[in-house]
Tab-separated table of C-alpha atoms in Angstrom:
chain	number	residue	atom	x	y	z
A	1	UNK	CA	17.767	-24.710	-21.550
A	2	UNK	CA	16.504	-21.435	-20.003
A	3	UNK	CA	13.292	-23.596	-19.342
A	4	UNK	CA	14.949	-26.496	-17.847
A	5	UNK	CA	16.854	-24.009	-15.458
A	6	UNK	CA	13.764	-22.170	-14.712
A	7	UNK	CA	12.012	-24.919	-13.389
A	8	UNK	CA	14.702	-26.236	-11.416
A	9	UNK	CA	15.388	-22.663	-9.438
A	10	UNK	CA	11.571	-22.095	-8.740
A	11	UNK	CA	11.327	-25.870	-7.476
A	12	UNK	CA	9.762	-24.300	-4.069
A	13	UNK	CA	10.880	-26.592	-1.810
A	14	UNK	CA	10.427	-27.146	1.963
A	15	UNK	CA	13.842	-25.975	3.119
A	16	UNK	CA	14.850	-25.906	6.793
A	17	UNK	CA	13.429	-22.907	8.254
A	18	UNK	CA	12.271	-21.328	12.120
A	19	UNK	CA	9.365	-19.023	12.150
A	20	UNK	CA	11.319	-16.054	13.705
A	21	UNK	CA	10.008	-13.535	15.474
A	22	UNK	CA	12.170	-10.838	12.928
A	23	UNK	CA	9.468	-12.960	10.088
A	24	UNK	CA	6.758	-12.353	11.545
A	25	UNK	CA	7.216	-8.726	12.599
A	26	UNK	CA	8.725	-8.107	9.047
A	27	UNK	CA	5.590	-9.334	7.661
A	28	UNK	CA	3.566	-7.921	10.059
A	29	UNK	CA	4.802	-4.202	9.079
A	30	UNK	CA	5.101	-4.474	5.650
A	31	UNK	CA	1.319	-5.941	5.347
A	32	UNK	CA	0.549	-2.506	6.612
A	33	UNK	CA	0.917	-1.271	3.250
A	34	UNK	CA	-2.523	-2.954	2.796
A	35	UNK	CA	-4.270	-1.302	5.390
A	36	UNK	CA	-3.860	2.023	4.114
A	37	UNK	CA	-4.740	0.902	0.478
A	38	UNK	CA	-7.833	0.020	1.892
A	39	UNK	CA	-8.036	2.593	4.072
A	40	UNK	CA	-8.119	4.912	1.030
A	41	UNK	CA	-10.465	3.285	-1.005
A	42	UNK	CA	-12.988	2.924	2.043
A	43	UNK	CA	-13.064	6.630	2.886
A	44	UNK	CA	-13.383	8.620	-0.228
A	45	UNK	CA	-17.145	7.002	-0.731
A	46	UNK	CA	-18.121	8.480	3.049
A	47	UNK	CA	-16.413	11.975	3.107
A	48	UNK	CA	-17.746	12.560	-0.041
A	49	UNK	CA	-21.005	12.416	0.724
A	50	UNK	CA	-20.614	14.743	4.439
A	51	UNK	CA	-22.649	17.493	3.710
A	52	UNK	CA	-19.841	19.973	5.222
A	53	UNK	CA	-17.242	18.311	2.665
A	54	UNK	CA	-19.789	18.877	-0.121
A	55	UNK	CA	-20.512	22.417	0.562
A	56	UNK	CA	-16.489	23.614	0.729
A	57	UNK	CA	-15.874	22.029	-2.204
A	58	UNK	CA	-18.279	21.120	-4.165
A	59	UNK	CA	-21.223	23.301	-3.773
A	60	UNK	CA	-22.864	22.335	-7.065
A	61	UNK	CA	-23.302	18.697	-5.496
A	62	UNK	CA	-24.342	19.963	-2.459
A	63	UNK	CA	-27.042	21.837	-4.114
A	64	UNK	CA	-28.272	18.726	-5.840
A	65	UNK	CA	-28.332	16.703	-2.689
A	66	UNK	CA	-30.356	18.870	-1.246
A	67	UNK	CA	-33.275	19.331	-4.070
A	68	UNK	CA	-36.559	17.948	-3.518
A	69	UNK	CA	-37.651	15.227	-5.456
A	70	UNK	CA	-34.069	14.085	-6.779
A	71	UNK	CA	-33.930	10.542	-5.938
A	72	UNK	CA	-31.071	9.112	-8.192
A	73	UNK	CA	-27.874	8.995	-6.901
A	74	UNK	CA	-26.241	9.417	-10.427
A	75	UNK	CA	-27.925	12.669	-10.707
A	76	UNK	CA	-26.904	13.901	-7.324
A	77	UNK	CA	-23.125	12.914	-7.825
A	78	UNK	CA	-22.738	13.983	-11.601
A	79	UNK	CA	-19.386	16.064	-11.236
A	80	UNK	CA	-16.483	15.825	-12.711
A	81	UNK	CA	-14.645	17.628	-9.912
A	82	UNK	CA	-15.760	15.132	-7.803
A	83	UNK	CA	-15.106	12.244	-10.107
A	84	UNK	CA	-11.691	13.399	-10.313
A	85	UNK	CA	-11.210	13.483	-6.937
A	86	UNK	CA	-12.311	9.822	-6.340
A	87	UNK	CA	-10.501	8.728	-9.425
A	88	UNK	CA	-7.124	10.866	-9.729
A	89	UNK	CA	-5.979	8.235	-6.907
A	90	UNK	CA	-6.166	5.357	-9.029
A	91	UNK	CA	-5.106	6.973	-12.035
A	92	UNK	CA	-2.154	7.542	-10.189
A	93	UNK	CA	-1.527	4.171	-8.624
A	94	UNK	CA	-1.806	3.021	-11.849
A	95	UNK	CA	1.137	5.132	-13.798
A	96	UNK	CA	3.353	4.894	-10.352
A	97	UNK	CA	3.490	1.313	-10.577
A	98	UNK	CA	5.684	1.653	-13.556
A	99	UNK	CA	8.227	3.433	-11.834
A	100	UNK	CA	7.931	1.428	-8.968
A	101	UNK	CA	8.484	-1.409	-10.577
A	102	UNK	CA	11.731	-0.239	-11.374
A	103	UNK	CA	12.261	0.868	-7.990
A	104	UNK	CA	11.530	-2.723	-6.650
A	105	UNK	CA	13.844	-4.244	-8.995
A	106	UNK	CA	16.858	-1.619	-8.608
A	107	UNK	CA	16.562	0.027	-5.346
A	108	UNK	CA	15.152	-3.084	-3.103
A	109	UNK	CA	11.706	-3.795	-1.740
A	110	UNK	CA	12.333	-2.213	1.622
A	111	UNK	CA	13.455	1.049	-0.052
A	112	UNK	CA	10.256	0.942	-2.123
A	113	UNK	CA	8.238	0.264	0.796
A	114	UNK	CA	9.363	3.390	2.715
A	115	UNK	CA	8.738	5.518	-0.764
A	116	UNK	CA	5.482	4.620	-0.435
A	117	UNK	CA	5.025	5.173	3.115
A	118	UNK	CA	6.614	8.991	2.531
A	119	UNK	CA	4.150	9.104	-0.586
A	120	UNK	CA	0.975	8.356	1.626
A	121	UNK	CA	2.113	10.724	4.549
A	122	UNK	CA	2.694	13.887	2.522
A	123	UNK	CA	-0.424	12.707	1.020
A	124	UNK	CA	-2.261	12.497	4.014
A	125	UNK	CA	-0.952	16.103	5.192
A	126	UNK	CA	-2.177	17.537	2.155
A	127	UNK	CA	-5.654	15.931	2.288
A	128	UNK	CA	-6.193	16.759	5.670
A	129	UNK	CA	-5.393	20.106	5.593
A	130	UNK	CA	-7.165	21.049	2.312
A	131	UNK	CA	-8.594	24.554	1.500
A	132	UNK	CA	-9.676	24.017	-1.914
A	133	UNK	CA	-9.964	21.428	-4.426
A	134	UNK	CA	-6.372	21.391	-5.859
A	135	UNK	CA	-5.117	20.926	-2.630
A	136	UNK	CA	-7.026	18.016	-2.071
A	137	UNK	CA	-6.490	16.244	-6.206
A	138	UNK	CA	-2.833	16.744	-5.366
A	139	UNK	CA	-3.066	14.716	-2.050
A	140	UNK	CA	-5.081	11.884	-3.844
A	141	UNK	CA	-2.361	11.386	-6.245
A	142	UNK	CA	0.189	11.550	-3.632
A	143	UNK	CA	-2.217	8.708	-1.987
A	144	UNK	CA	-2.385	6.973	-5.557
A	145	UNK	CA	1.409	7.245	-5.644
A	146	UNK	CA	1.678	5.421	-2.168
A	147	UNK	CA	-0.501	2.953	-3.541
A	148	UNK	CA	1.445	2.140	-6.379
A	149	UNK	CA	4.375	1.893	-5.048
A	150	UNK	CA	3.345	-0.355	-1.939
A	151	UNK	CA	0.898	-2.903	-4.339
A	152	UNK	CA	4.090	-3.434	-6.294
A	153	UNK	CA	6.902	-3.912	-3.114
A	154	UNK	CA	4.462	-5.264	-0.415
A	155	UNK	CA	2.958	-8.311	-1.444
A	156	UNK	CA	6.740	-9.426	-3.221
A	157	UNK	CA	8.340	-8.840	-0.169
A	158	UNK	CA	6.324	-10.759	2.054
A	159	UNK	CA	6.476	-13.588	-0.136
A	160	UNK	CA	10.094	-13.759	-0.115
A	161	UNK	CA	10.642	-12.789	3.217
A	162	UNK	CA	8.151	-15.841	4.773
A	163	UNK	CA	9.517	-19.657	4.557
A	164	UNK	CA	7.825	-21.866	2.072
A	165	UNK	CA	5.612	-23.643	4.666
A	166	UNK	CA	4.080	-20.811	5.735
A	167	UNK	CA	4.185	-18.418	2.835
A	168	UNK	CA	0.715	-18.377	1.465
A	169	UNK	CA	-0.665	-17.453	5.427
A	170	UNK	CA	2.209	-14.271	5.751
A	171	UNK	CA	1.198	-13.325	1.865
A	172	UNK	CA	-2.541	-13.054	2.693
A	173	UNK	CA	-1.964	-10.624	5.240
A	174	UNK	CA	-1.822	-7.926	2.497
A	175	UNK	CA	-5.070	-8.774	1.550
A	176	UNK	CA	-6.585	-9.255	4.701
A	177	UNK	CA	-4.821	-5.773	5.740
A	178	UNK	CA	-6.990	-4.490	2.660
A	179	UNK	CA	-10.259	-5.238	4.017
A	180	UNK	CA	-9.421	-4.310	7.428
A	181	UNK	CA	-8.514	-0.652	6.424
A	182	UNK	CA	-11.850	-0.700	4.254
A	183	UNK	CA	-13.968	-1.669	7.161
A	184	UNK	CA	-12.256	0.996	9.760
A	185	UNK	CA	-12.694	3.496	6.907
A	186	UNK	CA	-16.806	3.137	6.988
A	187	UNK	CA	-16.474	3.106	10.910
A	188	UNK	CA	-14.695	5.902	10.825
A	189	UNK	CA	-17.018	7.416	8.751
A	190	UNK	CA	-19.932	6.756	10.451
A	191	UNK	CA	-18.550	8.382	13.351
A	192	UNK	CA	-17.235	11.905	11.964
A	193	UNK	CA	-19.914	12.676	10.027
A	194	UNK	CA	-21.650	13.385	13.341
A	195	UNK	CA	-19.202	15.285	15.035
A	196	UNK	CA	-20.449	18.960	14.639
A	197	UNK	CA	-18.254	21.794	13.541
A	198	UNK	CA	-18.328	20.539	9.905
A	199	UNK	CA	-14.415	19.190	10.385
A	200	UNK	CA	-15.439	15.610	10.720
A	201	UNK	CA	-14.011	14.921	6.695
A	202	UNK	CA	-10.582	16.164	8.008
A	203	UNK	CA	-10.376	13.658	11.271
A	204	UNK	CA	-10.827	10.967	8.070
A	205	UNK	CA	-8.753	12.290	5.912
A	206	UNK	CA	-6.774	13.077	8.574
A	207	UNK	CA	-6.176	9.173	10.188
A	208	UNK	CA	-5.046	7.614	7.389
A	209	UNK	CA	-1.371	8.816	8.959
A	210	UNK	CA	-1.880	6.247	11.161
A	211	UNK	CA	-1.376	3.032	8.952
A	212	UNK	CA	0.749	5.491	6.963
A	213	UNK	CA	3.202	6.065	9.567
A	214	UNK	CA	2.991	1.853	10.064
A	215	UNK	CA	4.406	1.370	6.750
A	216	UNK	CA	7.154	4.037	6.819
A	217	UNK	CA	7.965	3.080	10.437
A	218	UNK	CA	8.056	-0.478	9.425
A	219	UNK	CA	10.390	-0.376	6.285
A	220	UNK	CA	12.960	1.077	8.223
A	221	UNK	CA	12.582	-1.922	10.905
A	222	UNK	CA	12.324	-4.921	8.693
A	223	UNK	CA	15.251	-6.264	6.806
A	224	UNK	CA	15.100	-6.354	2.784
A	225	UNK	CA	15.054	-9.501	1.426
A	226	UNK	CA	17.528	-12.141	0.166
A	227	UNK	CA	15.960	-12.532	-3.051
A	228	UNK	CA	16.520	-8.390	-3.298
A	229	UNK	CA	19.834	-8.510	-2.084
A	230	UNK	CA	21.291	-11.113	-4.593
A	231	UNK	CA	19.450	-9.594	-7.226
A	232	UNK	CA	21.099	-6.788	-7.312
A	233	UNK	CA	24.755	-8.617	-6.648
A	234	UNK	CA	25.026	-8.314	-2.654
A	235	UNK	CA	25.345	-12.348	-2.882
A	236	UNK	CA	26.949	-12.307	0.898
A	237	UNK	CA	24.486	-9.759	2.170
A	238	UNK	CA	21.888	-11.846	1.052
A	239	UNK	CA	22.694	-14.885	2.523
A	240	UNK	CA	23.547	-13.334	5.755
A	241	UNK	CA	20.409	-12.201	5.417
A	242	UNK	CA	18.698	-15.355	4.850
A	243	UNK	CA	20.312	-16.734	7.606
A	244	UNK	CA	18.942	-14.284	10.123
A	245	UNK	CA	14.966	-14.709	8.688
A	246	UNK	CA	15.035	-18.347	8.289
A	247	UNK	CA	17.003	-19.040	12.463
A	248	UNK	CA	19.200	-21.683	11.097
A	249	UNK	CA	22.721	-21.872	9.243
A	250	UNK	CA	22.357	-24.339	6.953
A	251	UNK	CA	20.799	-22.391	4.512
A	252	UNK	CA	22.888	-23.237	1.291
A	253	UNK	CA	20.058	-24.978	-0.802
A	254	UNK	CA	17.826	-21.890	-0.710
A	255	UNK	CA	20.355	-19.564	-1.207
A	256	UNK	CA	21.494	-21.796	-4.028
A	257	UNK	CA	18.008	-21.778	-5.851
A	258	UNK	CA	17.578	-17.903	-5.145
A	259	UNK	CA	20.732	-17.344	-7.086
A	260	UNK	CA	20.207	-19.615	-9.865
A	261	UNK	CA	16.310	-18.116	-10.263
A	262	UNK	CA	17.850	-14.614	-10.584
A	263	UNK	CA	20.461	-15.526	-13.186
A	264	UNK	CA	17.352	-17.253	-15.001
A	265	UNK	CA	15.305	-14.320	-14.611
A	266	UNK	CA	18.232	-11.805	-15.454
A	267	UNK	CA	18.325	-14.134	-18.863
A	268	UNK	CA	14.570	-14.073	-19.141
């Protein structure tokens, strides 16, 4: 029975739809989230190797990369402060996603997207200002938090949000957002570790507010979605809502199988 039901509310079919501009900009915004996931993971690998970076906080890998005759990387890099700093982010992306699973479920996907946009702000602040090495573990978890929280909310959101026809392009622009951030992050890179004054880690650091202030900008724009809405018993809302993303009023076979998939998955 639950079967039976389960295929018939995920049927996925071609309902009457618009591409609306409130869509695309939705999507647009919350794909955003990707661009600072990959902003992170691009820019740890480049500031950590900036010889003023090294030297303020870890001295001891400074020293190494500076000994004659040492040509392994693995030798020069062997640290656990600085393997903690590179890792504590996805250490904490990981054990966030728990919660924010939750979150996503209870709360709504646009509430968890602008959790993870405050995450990766204070994050950013703390990174960027960093005077010693706790300052700057507790901003990579606050990053790792973001990430969590955004990896679980983002990609859901756009998939509901975006009409079937259309879906897999909007969904890819998390992805595509990923590799975008990871590219700016080595360009970035490339460009403060020649500004002299030994601050050029901190501009890095210091820009991933940028895409951070995207996502927290954009989940207070974009609507949540229907799916959201009637999942959590706001079965008007929702189709109200629906009816605004999708430009059209007939709208009652969607909104029909999005109700009918939540009671299966409420079963499930």
């Amino acid at each position: 029975m639950a079967g039976g039901g389960f295929g018939a509310a995920s049927g996925g079919g071609d309902f009457e739809a618009k591409i609306t501009p409130l869509v695309i900009i939705s999507c647009i915004m919350a794909a955003s989230g990707g661009l600072m996931f990959g902003y992170d993971v691009g820019i740890s690998g480049g500031v950590t190797s900036m010889p003023h970076f090294q030297k303020k906080f870890f001295p001891v890998v400074y020293k190494m990369t500076q000994e004659p005759g040492l040509e392994s990387n693995y030798c020069k890099y062997d640290n656990q402060g600085l393997q903690l700093f590179t890792s504590s982010l996805y250490l904490a992306a990981l054990m966030s996603t728990f919660v924010a699973s939750y979150t996503t479920r209870s709360l709504g996907r646009k509430l968890t997207m602008f959790i993870a946009g405050i995450f990766f702000i204070i994050g950013t602040v703390f990174n960027a200002a960093a005077i010693n090495l706790l300052m700057l573990i507790i901003g990579r978890i606050l990053l790792g938090c973001g990430v969590g929280f955004a990896n679980q909310a983002v990609p859901l959101f756009l998939s509901e949000i975006a009409p079937t026809r259309i879906r897999g392009a909007l969904n890819i622009l998390f992805q595509l957002n990923i590799t975008i951030g990871i590219l700016f992050a080595n360009l970035i890179n490339y460009g403060t570790n020649k500004i002299t004054g030994g601050y050029g880690w901190r501009v890095s650091l210091g820009l991933a507010g940028i895409p951070a202030g995207l996502l927290t900008l954009g989940s207070l724009i974009v609507v949540d979605t229907p799916n959201s809405l009637i999942e959590r018993g706001k079965l008007e809302e929702g189709k109200a809502v629906l009816k605004r993303i999708r430009g059209v009023d007939n709208v009652d076979p969607e909104f029909l199988e999005i109700v009918e998939a939540s009671r299966v998955a409420k079963e499930v």
